[in-house]
CSV table of C-alpha atoms in Angstrom, one decimal:
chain,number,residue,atom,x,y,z
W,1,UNK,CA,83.2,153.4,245.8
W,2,UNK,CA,85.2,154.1,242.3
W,3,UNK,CA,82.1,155.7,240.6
W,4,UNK,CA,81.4,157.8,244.4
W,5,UNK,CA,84.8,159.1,244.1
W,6,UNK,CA,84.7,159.9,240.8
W,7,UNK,CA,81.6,161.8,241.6
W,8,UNK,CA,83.3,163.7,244.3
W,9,UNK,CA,86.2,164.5,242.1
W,10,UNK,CA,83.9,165.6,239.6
W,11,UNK,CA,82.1,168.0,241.6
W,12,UNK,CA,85.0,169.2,243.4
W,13,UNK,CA,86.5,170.5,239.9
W,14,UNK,CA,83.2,172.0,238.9
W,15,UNK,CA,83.0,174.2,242.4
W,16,UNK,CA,86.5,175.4,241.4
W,17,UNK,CA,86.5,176.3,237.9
W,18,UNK,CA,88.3,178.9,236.9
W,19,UNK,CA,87.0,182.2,236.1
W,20,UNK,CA,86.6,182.9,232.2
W,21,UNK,CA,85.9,185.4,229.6
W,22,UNK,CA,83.3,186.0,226.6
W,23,UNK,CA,83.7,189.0,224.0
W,24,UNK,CA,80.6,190.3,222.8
W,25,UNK,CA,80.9,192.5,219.3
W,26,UNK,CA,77.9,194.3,219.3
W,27,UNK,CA,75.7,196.7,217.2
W,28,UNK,CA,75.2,199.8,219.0
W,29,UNK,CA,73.6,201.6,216.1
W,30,UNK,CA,73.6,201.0,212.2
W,31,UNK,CA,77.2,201.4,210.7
W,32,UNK,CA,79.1,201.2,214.6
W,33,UNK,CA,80.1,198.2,216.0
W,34,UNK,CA,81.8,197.7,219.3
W,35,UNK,CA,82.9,195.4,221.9
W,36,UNK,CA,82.9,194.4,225.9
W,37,UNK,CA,84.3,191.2,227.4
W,38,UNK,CA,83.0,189.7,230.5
W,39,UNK,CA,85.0,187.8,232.8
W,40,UNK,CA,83.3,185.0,234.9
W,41,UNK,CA,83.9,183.8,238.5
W,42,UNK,CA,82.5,180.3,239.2
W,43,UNK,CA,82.9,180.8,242.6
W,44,UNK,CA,80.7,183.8,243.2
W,45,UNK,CA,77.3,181.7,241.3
W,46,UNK,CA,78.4,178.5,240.3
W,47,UNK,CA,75.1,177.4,238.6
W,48,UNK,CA,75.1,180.8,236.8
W,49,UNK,CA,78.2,180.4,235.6
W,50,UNK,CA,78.1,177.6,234.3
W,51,UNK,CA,74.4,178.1,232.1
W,52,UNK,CA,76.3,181.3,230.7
W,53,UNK,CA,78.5,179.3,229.4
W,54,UNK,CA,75.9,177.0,227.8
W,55,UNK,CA,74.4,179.9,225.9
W,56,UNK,CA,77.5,181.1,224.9
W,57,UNK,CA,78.8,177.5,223.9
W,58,UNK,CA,75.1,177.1,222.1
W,59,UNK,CA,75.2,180.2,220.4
W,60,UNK,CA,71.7,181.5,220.8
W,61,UNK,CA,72.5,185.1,221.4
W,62,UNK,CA,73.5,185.6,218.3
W,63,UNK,CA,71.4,188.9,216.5
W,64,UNK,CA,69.7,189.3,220.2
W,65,UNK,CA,68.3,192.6,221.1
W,66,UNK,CA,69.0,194.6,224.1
W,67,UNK,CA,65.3,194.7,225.0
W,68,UNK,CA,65.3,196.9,228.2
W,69,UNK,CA,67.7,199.7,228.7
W,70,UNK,CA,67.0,202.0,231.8
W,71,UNK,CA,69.5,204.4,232.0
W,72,UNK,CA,70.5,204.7,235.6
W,73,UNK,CA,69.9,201.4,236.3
W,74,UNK,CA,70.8,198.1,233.3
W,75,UNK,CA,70.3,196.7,230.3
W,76,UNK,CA,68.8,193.6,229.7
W,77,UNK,CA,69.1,190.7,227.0
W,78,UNK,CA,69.1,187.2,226.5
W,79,UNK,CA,65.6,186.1,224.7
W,80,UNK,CA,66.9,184.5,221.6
W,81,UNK,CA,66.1,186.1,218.5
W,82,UNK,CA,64.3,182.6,217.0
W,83,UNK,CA,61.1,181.8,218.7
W,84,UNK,CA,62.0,177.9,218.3
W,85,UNK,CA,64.8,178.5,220.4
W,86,UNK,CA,63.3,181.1,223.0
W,87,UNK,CA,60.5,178.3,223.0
W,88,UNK,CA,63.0,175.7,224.2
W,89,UNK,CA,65.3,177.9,226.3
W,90,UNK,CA,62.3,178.8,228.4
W,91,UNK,CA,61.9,175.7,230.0
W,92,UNK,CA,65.2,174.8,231.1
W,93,UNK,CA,65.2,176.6,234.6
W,94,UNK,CA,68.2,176.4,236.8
W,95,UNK,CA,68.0,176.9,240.4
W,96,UNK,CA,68.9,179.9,242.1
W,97,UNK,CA,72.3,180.6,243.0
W,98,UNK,CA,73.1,182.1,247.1
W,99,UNK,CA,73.9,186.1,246.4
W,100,UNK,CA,78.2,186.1,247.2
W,101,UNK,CA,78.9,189.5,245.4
W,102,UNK,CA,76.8,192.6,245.6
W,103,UNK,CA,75.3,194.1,241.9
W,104,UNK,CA,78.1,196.6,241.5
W,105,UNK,CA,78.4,199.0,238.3
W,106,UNK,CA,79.4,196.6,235.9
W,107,UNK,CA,78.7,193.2,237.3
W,108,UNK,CA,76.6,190.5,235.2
W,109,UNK,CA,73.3,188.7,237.1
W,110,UNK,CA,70.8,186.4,236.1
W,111,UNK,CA,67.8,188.2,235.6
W,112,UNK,CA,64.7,185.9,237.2
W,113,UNK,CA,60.8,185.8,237.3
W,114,UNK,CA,60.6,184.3,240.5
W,115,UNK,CA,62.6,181.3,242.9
W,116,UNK,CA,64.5,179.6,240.3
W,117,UNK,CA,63.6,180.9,237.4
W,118,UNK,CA,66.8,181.8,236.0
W,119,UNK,CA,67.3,180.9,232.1
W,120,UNK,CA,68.7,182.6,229.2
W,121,UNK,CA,68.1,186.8,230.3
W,122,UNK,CA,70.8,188.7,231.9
W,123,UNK,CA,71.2,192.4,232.7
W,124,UNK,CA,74.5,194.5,233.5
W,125,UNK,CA,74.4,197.2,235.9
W,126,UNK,CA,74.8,200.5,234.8
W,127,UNK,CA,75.2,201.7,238.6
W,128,UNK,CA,75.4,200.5,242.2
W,129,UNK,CA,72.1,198.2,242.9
W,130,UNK,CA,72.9,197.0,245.8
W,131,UNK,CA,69.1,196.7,246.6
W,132,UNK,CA,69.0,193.9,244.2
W,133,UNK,CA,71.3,191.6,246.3
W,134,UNK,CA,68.2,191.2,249.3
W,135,UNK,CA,66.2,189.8,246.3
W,136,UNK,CA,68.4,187.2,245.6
W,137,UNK,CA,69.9,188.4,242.3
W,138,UNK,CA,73.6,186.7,242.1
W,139,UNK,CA,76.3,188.2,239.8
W,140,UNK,CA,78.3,185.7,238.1
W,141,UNK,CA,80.8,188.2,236.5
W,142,UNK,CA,81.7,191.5,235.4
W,143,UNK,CA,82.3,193.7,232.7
W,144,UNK,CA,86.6,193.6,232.4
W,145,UNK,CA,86.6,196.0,229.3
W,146,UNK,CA,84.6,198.0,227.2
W,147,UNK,CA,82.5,199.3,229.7
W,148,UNK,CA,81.7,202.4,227.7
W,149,UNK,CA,80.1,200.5,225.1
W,150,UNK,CA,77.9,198.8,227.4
W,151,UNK,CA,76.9,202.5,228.5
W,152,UNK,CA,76.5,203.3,224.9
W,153,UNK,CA,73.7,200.5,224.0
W,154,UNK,CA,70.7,202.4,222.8
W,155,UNK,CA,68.0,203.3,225.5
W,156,UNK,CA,65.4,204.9,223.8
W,157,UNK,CA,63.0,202.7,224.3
W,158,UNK,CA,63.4,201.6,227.8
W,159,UNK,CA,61.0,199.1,228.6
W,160,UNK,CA,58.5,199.6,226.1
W,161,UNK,CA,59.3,195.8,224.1
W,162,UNK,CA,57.0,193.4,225.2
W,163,UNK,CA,58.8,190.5,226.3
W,164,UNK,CA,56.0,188.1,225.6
W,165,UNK,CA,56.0,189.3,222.0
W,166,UNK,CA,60.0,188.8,221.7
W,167,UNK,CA,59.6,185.2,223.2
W,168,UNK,CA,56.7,184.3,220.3
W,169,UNK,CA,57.4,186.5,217.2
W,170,UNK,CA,61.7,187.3,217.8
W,171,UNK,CA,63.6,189.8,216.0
W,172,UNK,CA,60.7,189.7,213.5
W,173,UNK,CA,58.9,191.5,216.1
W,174,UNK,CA,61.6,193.8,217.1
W,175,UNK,CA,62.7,194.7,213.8
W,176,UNK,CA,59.8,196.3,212.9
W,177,UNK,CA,58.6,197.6,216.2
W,178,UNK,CA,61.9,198.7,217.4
W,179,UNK,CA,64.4,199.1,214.7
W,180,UNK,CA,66.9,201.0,216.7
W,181,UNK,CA,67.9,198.6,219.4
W,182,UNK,CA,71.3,198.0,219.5
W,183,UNK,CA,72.1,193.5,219.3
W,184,UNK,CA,74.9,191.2,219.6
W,185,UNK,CA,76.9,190.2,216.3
W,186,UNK,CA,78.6,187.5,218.5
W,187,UNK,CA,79.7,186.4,221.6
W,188,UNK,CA,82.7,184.2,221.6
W,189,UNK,CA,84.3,182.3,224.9
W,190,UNK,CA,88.1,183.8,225.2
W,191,UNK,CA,91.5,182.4,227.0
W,192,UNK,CA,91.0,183.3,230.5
W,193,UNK,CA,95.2,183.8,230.2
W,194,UNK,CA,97.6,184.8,227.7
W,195,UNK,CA,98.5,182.1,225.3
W,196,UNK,CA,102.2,181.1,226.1
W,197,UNK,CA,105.0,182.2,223.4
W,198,UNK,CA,105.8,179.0,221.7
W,199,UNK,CA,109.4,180.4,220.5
């Protein structure tokens, strides 16, 4: 009964995390950095929420590519920039979150291949897609600040990386292919409240 309860409380405290924030410092272009922080809501994908804080807490996004920018619609990321890890990544599929929150301009989602096939790629929407919430794409968060650097990421080559390449060859692959892409520097996990004055 001890070890049930525990259980219980367990879960309980999971369901009701509170929300929290990452700041990504990004490379929009050679020589101009810039930043954006996300803020998380457990309780609108709890399951999502919680593996983007795995990544962040694993650091694989680190020198990641925005691979697929379509203007008037979002940018995509989240295939690690080392195959070994994209390799590894790949196969640890979490099951598909309920859609509470519609995919407003600015909110954060999973993207997926199919029924729970959510791992490391996520996309921000650049607009309104509300047609994306039938299809069972659940935001887990939203862009708090620096929303004009997320609308600054380079799009010039839309979809034209091929994902199956970034997943075997990485940045190598990208680097050379698609020089201009704009990538994450870091993304670091951030108080979700101001830090108390100690004086």
């Amino acid at each position: 009964k001890t070890a049930a309860l525990l259980l219980f409380c367990l879960l309980g405290a999971a369901a009701a995390a509170e929300p929290y924030q990452v700041e990504f410092e990004i490379t929009l272009k050679k020589g101009e950095k810039a930043k954006f922080t996300v803020e998380v809501y457990p309780d609108w994908a709890p399951l999502g929420a919680a593996r983007f804080r795995e990544i962040i807490d694993a650091g694989i996004w680190k020198a990641a590519r925005f691979f697929r920018v379509v203007s008037g619609f979002m940018v995509q990321w989240g295939i690690p920039g080392k195959p070994s890890a994209a390799a590894e990544w790949r196969e640890k599929k979490i099951t598909d979150d309920p859609v509470a929150k519609s995919n407003e301009r600015g909110t954060i989602t999973f993207a997926t291949s199919g029924k729970d096939s959510r791992t490391t790629q996520v996309f921000i929407n650049f607009v309104d897609n509300k047609n994306l919430d039938g299809m069972g794409f659940s935001p887990f968060g939203k862009v708090i600040a620096g929303m004009e650097t997320v609308d600054a990421i380079y799009a010039g080559h839309g979809e034209s990386p091929d994902q199956g390449r970034i997943q075997s060859e990485g940045n190598s692959y990208l680097k050379k292919s698609f020089p201009a892409l704009s990538y994450i520097n870091s993304a670091t996990l951030v108080s979700s409240t101001p830090p108390k004055d100690e004086a």
